[in-house]
XYZ file of C-alpha atoms in Angstrom:
561
model
C 55.922 89.763 107.073
C 56.981 91.017 110.289
C 59.769 88.862 110.360
C 61.244 89.671 107.036
C 60.506 93.519 107.919
C 63.171 93.069 110.873
C 65.169 90.988 108.980
C 65.320 93.753 106.363
C 66.588 95.977 108.596
C 69.015 93.845 110.536
C 70.209 92.993 106.852
C 70.586 96.976 106.447
C 72.515 97.795 109.454
C 74.914 95.074 109.407
C 75.846 95.640 105.899
C 76.164 99.428 106.915
C 79.182 98.448 109.299
C 80.810 96.074 106.498
C 80.172 98.363 103.459
C 80.730 101.764 105.654
C 84.538 100.329 105.912
C 84.950 99.894 102.160
C 83.493 103.672 102.125
C 86.202 104.942 104.224
C 89.115 102.345 103.263
C 91.005 105.289 101.302
C 90.792 107.659 104.152
C 91.796 104.936 106.428
C 94.591 103.945 104.368
C 96.111 107.476 104.171
C 95.925 107.957 108.192
C 97.368 105.065 109.117
C 99.672 104.774 105.901
C 98.710 101.184 104.587
C 99.135 99.827 101.472
C 96.361 98.508 99.185
C 97.076 95.554 100.101
C 97.020 95.612 103.631
C 93.702 97.123 103.207
C 92.303 94.764 101.262
C 93.203 92.140 103.763
C 91.325 94.143 106.525
C 88.140 94.370 104.357
C 88.216 90.722 104.077
C 89.157 89.627 107.136
C 85.679 89.769 108.693
C 85.308 86.452 106.282
C 87.770 84.718 108.706
C 85.729 84.832 111.399
C 82.757 83.826 109.436
C 83.827 81.376 107.610
C 85.106 79.056 110.640
C 81.308 78.823 112.081
C 79.267 79.055 109.169
C 78.928 75.319 108.053
C 78.524 74.011 111.637
C 75.543 76.690 112.586
C 73.817 76.338 109.442
C 74.409 72.201 109.725
C 72.455 72.779 113.018
C 69.650 74.829 111.387
C 66.279 74.319 112.265
C 67.604 72.559 115.410
C 68.092 75.573 117.187
C 66.075 78.632 118.330
C 66.888 80.667 114.931
C 65.819 84.459 115.750
C 67.044 84.014 119.167
C 70.666 83.027 117.563
C 70.363 85.725 114.921
C 69.785 88.703 117.553
C 73.095 87.449 119.732
C 74.823 87.527 116.601
C 73.585 91.249 115.965
C 74.892 92.207 119.432
C 78.302 90.674 118.540
C 78.341 92.972 115.050
C 77.434 95.710 116.788
C 80.286 95.582 119.343
C 82.398 94.492 116.613
C 81.612 98.229 114.885
C 82.025 100.170 118.407
C 85.921 98.205 118.226
C 86.562 99.845 114.591
C 86.008 103.002 115.852
C 88.547 102.636 118.943
C 92.014 103.287 116.826
C 90.475 106.742 116.644
C 90.349 107.592 120.477
C 93.378 105.509 121.414
C 95.861 107.332 118.779
C 97.168 110.755 118.868
C 96.340 113.288 116.200
C 96.305 113.322 112.518
C 99.861 114.667 111.668
C 100.412 116.053 107.851
C 102.971 117.817 105.868
C 102.226 121.485 106.389
C 102.316 124.266 104.295
C 102.821 126.779 107.221
C 104.493 124.795 109.770
C 103.918 126.826 112.816
C 105.892 124.698 115.275
C 108.981 125.281 112.973
C 109.047 128.732 114.001
C 107.694 130.249 110.607
C 109.705 127.732 108.495
C 107.541 126.619 105.289
C 108.087 124.031 102.952
C 109.023 126.884 100.710
C 112.601 127.022 98.438
C 114.988 128.215 100.929
C 118.466 128.652 99.143
C 121.825 127.892 101.508
C 119.767 126.653 104.308
C 120.986 122.625 104.106
C 118.863 121.109 106.981
C 116.878 123.368 107.436
C 114.392 121.015 106.611
C 113.894 118.021 109.050
C 112.612 115.115 107.568
C 108.748 115.494 108.340
C 108.087 111.783 107.839
C 110.833 110.483 109.856
C 110.537 113.632 112.382
C 107.333 111.764 113.716
C 109.006 108.398 113.318
C 109.501 107.532 117.130
C 109.283 103.717 118.209
C 105.978 104.977 119.570
C 104.378 106.130 116.522
C 105.490 102.589 114.711
C 103.881 100.511 117.411
C 100.716 102.810 117.449
C 100.604 101.810 113.831
C 100.552 97.865 114.750
C 98.039 98.264 117.534
C 95.649 100.254 114.892
C 96.260 97.591 112.612
C 95.520 94.601 115.265
C 92.574 96.061 116.667
C 90.651 96.526 113.459
C 91.758 92.955 112.418
C 90.006 91.862 115.794
C 86.713 94.171 115.223
C 86.905 92.430 111.460
C 86.761 88.911 112.823
C 84.513 89.662 115.371
C 82.413 91.196 112.971
C 82.361 88.226 111.002
C 81.236 85.628 113.558
C 78.333 87.782 114.331
C 77.343 87.480 111.200
C 76.893 83.735 110.721
C 73.452 83.131 111.909
C 72.042 86.356 110.167
C 71.596 85.346 106.422
C 71.421 81.590 106.439
C 69.170 81.491 109.547
C 67.003 84.447 108.207
C 66.770 82.982 104.802
C 65.747 79.299 105.822
C 63.351 80.632 108.705
C 61.331 82.830 105.634
C 61.588 79.682 102.992
C 59.952 77.465 105.919
C 57.056 79.454 106.587
C 55.946 81.156 103.206
C 53.989 79.673 100.669
C 56.084 78.231 97.546
C 54.465 81.263 95.780
C 55.413 84.225 97.665
C 59.231 82.912 98.707
C 60.645 84.081 95.908
C 59.514 87.482 96.614
C 60.196 87.768 100.286
C 63.240 86.535 99.286
C 64.101 89.124 96.474
C 62.893 91.730 98.759
C 65.540 90.510 101.569
C 68.186 90.717 98.503
C 67.327 93.991 97.504
C 67.677 95.169 101.044
C 70.984 93.596 101.329
C 72.265 95.735 98.164
C 70.691 98.879 99.696
C 72.888 98.264 102.766
C 76.345 98.948 101.227
C 74.528 102.014 98.860
C 73.433 103.728 102.373
C 76.594 102.811 103.611
C 78.537 104.691 101.144
C 76.355 107.710 101.319
C 77.180 107.654 104.994
C 80.888 107.451 104.275
C 79.955 110.364 101.691
C 78.397 112.730 104.708
C 80.874 111.833 107.364
C 84.154 112.031 105.238
C 83.476 116.058 105.064
C 84.062 115.881 108.526
C 87.846 116.608 109.631
C 88.794 113.396 110.933
C 90.201 115.054 114.613
C 86.666 116.831 114.732
C 86.748 115.741 118.441
C 90.254 116.841 119.447
C 90.742 120.341 117.441
C 89.119 123.438 116.730
C 87.692 124.086 113.502
C 90.033 127.198 113.082
C 92.836 125.167 113.438
C 92.168 122.801 110.387
C 94.028 124.353 107.299
C 92.966 121.818 104.905
C 90.087 121.501 102.669
C 88.248 118.638 101.867
C 89.632 118.697 98.194
C 93.535 118.773 99.924
C 95.207 115.434 98.846
C 96.330 114.985 102.748
C 92.593 115.627 104.001
C 91.734 112.925 105.948
C 87.974 112.357 107.017
C 85.890 111.755 110.042
C 86.219 107.841 109.330
C 85.327 106.831 112.752
C 82.031 108.457 112.805
C 80.469 106.329 110.530
C 81.076 103.297 112.685
C 79.449 104.802 116.090
C 76.248 105.127 113.743
C 76.257 101.772 112.419
C 76.996 100.169 115.539
C 73.915 101.919 117.128
C 71.445 101.203 114.350
C 72.722 97.116 114.501
C 71.844 97.046 118.372
C 68.140 98.448 117.982
C 67.808 95.959 114.888
C 68.731 93.074 117.297
C 65.901 93.626 119.877
C 62.997 92.262 118.048
C 64.707 88.761 117.195
C 64.583 87.730 121.291
C 60.874 87.692 121.363
C 60.048 85.767 117.890
C 59.043 82.389 118.414
C 61.190 79.067 117.760
C 57.935 77.870 115.838
C 59.044 75.083 113.907
C 57.064 71.888 112.210
C 58.354 68.604 113.645
C 61.192 67.167 111.683
C 63.360 63.796 111.516
C 65.787 64.895 113.800
C 69.666 64.013 112.270
C 72.153 63.182 114.489
C 75.659 64.470 114.059
C 77.112 61.509 112.351
C 75.004 62.176 109.300
C 76.984 65.528 108.613
C 79.382 64.092 105.890
C 76.696 62.216 104.275
C 74.354 65.554 103.731
C 77.647 67.361 102.789
C 78.780 65.086 99.849
C 75.492 65.112 99.014
C 74.952 68.522 98.397
C 78.890 68.882 96.637
C 77.828 66.167 94.623
C 74.980 67.921 92.815
C 75.603 69.477 89.785
C 73.002 71.984 89.539
C 73.977 73.054 92.992
C 77.921 73.017 92.380
C 77.917 75.000 89.305
C 75.180 77.564 90.504
C 77.573 78.368 93.692
C 81.051 78.371 91.236
C 79.054 80.916 89.153
C 78.044 82.863 92.249
C 81.700 82.709 93.560
C 82.777 84.286 90.103
C 80.220 87.372 90.364
C 80.829 87.700 94.388
C 84.899 88.017 93.557
C 83.778 90.745 91.291
C 81.829 92.596 93.452
C 84.224 92.301 96.208
C 86.830 94.170 93.954
C 84.206 96.599 93.059
C 83.073 97.324 96.741
C 86.324 97.481 98.376
C 88.240 99.941 95.875
C 85.828 101.349 93.382
C 85.818 104.722 95.405
C 89.399 104.840 95.401
C 89.077 104.014 91.308
C 86.934 106.973 91.029
C 88.812 109.309 93.006
C 92.609 108.503 90.906
C 91.125 107.920 87.716
C 88.515 110.837 87.467
C 90.143 113.582 90.383
C 87.132 113.181 92.404
C 87.249 113.782 96.624
C 86.511 110.843 98.595
C 83.078 112.190 99.750
C 81.976 112.704 96.200
C 83.340 109.162 94.941
C 80.991 107.405 97.566
C 78.114 109.771 96.506
C 78.411 108.021 93.477
C 78.571 104.693 94.278
C 75.861 104.872 97.092
C 73.717 106.813 95.022
C 73.732 105.446 91.017
C 75.660 102.053 91.055
C 74.326 100.425 94.198
C 70.606 101.092 93.694
C 71.413 99.823 89.760
C 72.259 96.647 91.444
C 69.186 96.613 93.585
C 67.137 97.252 90.504
C 68.483 93.946 88.854
C 67.623 92.257 91.685
C 64.094 93.106 91.938
C 63.293 92.720 88.172
C 65.038 89.448 88.208
C 62.550 88.485 91.242
C 59.853 90.127 89.428
C 60.377 88.193 86.041
C 60.618 85.037 88.080
C 57.260 85.499 89.918
C 55.446 86.641 86.604
C 56.459 83.927 84.504
C 56.427 81.464 87.397
C 59.799 79.969 85.646
C 60.902 76.646 85.547
C 64.437 75.599 86.886
C 65.829 75.354 83.079
C 64.077 79.028 82.456
C 66.021 80.436 85.534
C 69.661 79.239 84.430
C 68.738 80.666 80.863
C 67.766 84.125 82.834
C 71.303 83.851 84.231
C 73.393 83.370 81.525
C 71.700 85.865 79.588
C 72.010 88.685 82.398
C 76.079 87.935 82.221
C 76.565 87.964 78.606
C 74.468 91.062 78.210
C 76.751 92.475 81.437
C 80.104 91.482 79.334
C 78.821 93.197 76.559
C 78.074 96.403 78.263
C 81.439 96.421 80.731
C 83.877 95.876 77.933
C 84.493 99.082 76.718
C 85.217 100.747 80.615
C 88.727 99.237 79.920
C 89.030 102.485 77.641
C 87.095 104.810 79.612
C 90.009 106.842 81.599
C 92.958 109.551 81.258
C 96.768 108.590 82.035
C 98.216 110.350 85.043
C 98.350 113.756 85.329
C 101.780 115.140 84.982
C 104.379 114.833 87.718
C 107.662 116.330 88.005
C 110.136 113.808 88.537
C 107.443 110.995 88.961
C 105.658 110.765 85.533
C 107.291 110.858 82.288
C 105.964 112.937 79.012
C 108.420 113.653 76.391
C 111.335 111.384 74.634
C 113.564 112.258 77.335
C 112.008 109.977 79.694
C 111.748 112.611 82.674
C 109.589 115.238 81.152
C 110.498 119.212 80.882
C 111.651 118.924 84.823
C 115.046 120.516 85.152
C 116.512 119.291 88.088
C 118.980 121.813 88.453
C 115.901 124.227 89.087
C 115.197 123.434 92.544
C 118.784 121.960 93.794
C 119.390 124.929 95.778
C 116.382 124.573 97.610
C 117.318 121.400 99.647
C 113.823 120.066 99.465
C 113.247 117.258 101.973
C 112.632 113.400 100.070
C 109.164 112.890 101.871
C 107.532 116.149 102.082
C 104.045 115.690 100.437
C 102.113 118.926 99.747
C 101.439 118.915 96.033
C 100.583 122.217 93.774
C 99.836 122.219 90.521
C 101.795 124.761 88.090
C 100.428 127.527 85.941
C 102.171 125.363 82.941
C 100.002 122.299 84.083
C 102.249 120.165 85.879
C 102.272 118.833 89.214
C 104.579 119.161 91.964
C 105.098 117.065 95.294
C 105.453 120.248 97.377
C 106.319 123.916 96.547
C 109.943 123.239 97.631
C 110.150 120.821 94.852
C 108.604 123.583 92.284
C 111.177 126.003 93.170
C 108.653 128.568 94.966
C 109.813 130.957 96.920
C 106.779 133.238 98.139
C 103.053 132.659 98.674
C 100.134 134.723 99.525
C 97.778 133.447 102.219
C 93.856 133.890 102.798
C 92.980 135.631 106.336
C 91.999 132.514 107.453
C 95.695 131.048 107.309
C 94.974 129.093 104.047
C 97.400 129.066 101.453
C 96.346 131.293 98.217
C 98.742 130.566 95.905
C 102.922 130.422 95.551
C 104.750 132.813 93.181
C 108.581 133.131 92.228
C 108.296 129.238 91.519
C 112.019 128.860 89.427
C 110.929 125.085 87.876
C 107.799 126.564 86.511
C 107.671 128.177 83.120
C 105.706 131.182 82.376
C 104.328 132.898 85.304
C 106.071 131.078 87.836
C 103.240 130.605 90.029
C 101.222 127.521 91.550
C 97.796 126.545 93.167
C 97.853 124.317 96.345
C 96.480 120.761 95.604
C 96.892 118.251 92.437
C 95.911 119.130 89.153
C 93.625 117.023 87.850
C 93.815 113.924 85.559
C 91.405 116.255 82.489
C 89.033 113.122 82.427
C 86.051 114.599 83.748
C 84.294 114.564 80.442
C 84.741 110.447 80.977
C 82.754 110.380 84.207
C 79.252 110.417 83.344
C 79.828 107.590 80.423
C 81.527 105.830 82.675
C 79.331 105.641 85.632
C 76.156 104.656 83.131
C 77.984 102.133 81.793
C 79.121 100.289 85.043
C 75.492 100.844 86.215
C 73.970 99.160 83.372
C 76.138 96.254 83.642
C 75.673 96.282 87.436
C 71.751 96.325 86.577
C 72.352 93.113 84.061
C 74.696 90.988 86.571
C 72.396 91.636 89.067
C 69.252 90.288 87.497
C 70.772 86.533 88.170
C 71.037 86.819 91.720
C 67.584 85.525 92.996
C 66.871 82.800 89.844
C 70.106 81.639 90.856
C 69.689 81.312 94.822
C 66.206 79.839 93.292
C 67.883 77.174 91.252
C 69.804 76.250 94.630
C 66.963 75.888 96.922
C 64.537 74.036 94.691
C 67.056 71.381 93.549
C 68.090 70.349 96.741
C 66.505 67.992 99.008
C 64.288 70.390 101.430
C 65.583 69.366 104.815
C 69.078 70.140 103.744
C 68.105 73.849 102.567
C 69.616 75.178 105.854
C 72.803 73.733 105.212
C 72.937 73.781 101.552
C 72.840 77.487 102.020
C 75.374 77.407 104.792
C 78.030 75.574 102.483
C 77.088 78.095 99.636
C 78.082 81.051 101.948
C 81.213 79.788 102.757
C 82.256 78.885 99.657
C 81.169 82.167 98.908
C 83.574 83.686 101.819
C 86.244 81.230 101.212
C 86.618 81.506 97.400
C 85.429 85.181 97.006
C 84.965 87.204 99.667
C 88.221 86.505 101.607
C 91.076 86.520 98.353
C 89.129 89.012 96.680
C 89.984 92.136 98.177
C 93.587 91.000 98.717
C 93.682 89.984 95.223
C 92.265 93.247 93.782
C 94.693 95.206 96.597
C 97.887 93.306 95.673
C 96.772 94.228 91.483
C 96.574 97.746 92.341
C 99.562 98.203 94.223
C 101.621 96.978 91.389
C 100.569 99.809 89.434
C 102.004 102.553 92.021
C 104.683 104.693 90.827
C 105.442 106.654 94.111
C 105.316 105.321 97.606
C 105.021 107.673 100.298
C 108.033 106.205 103.221
C 107.231 106.007 107.216
C 109.835 104.538 109.184
C 111.729 103.363 106.329
C 108.868 101.013 105.291
C 106.716 101.418 102.458
C 103.244 103.111 103.642
C 100.517 104.418 101.551
C 100.797 104.878 97.274
C 100.951 108.527 96.448
C 100.826 108.145 92.807
C 99.769 105.267 90.673
C 99.936 104.662 86.760
C 96.253 105.551 86.479
C 96.272 103.430 82.448
C 97.770 100.412 84.474
C 95.555 100.702 87.432
C 92.234 101.141 84.895
C 93.526 97.880 82.916
C 94.364 95.879 85.767
C 91.301 96.626 88.393
C 88.580 96.625 85.583
C 90.382 93.671 83.521
C 90.110 91.595 86.979
C 86.549 92.184 87.228
C 86.130 91.171 83.350
C 87.994 88.303 84.122
C 85.212 86.911 86.493
C 82.113 88.345 84.678
C 83.236 85.883 81.934
C 83.782 83.257 84.578
C 80.705 83.788 85.953
C 79.203 83.543 82.259
């Protein structure tokens, strides 16, 4: 029972590391100018290190000191987490397009007629060979950290599960594994809550004073302190690793297999129809979860105009606990009714069928992109009522990005593109509003920040339905594991779980985030450019984003069913 407790704690803190990356992915995209495809690759790269070793290590199974190996893996995970935070300390401070660019001797991004070239292109000004190289180095460090995170995570789950299943009574084993799996789900939940807390602090909290920061966390240019969470998580993993070096090896004597038995055991498991089908169903569920975990916060931010902090809070406080409830309920039903293998599979099918029915309406809960002048079209002319001439004399920079919302409900990419010539300023030097805007019909005024999508009333039904779908899908988690553990030969247990995790990684966790990221990138309608390369996306076609993102999830749910 103490081992179950320690293992729960370790899995919690290990998943805090990988889950925290997913909670801060949209912030890292904005900070280093990454596309969703690149950030998807980054999120799935820990599976590379993992996949290379998992089958071989789990084949060794009970022939090694499992607790000690778990401890060594945890130390590596802790190092990887420290490494993830490193880019913040080796790069310069975050630079953004400023409303009051004090460096340009009181030149602001207001409309300045008759001053062509007063505007140095902000994005190109920072485009030195050093800046370009810096971004490549950041990506390289993060990919290395992710690979190390994967290698460290190899022994943790397979060895922990088989160690517990070997020593627990047959009656209690499902309960312990159920507890463990529910903790596995709390991990990302806590990670999203941690993300929600950390992203409220400004990214350079250690480099600049609070008085110098002119942004609020509602500003689309805001970047939160993404690196802080990695330091917290790394410390927790290091603490959780300690007890493992003191657990006994204590195994019942088994007839040792030599390595020549490897291909025989491998084929024996892969030819087992129940094992293979259950693993393939789990592959579909994991592919769905991979996309959900990596980009759900970003989806909520864009679809319902939420801050990154609030989106993480919703996922951490509602969606993830929902999945945990499902896992515990699945395990409890199993223990209460002492289910046979056939009943276990029936429970899995029923859970997925109900999940499909609940998830389908999600495809229709959302709003189109807000009206953005020169970017989206919303009338018959295909341009929107945006007079191109109204800011022609302003000589606006192409890449300036400091969105403002006009009093006419139309969003502009900068005060200059709205033709604004004046602004009033708060006492603490942040902009209150812009006036004399030649492109804005009516009062000609604008406020800093984006216009909302007008979708806030659909947020609650969306969250409730997605939480319910999560509960139903996750009831199949423990029964599907029992199907695997009870249908294979006892001596193959460690190895079968190892192959299962490898297949989940190769077929779901590795390609999943990249696939979702690529699908999301196809819905972008305005890209930021950095040094003549495509960087992060500024505006998505929200309807396409919703259909492609949730459509992919629905596809995998059908596959699992």
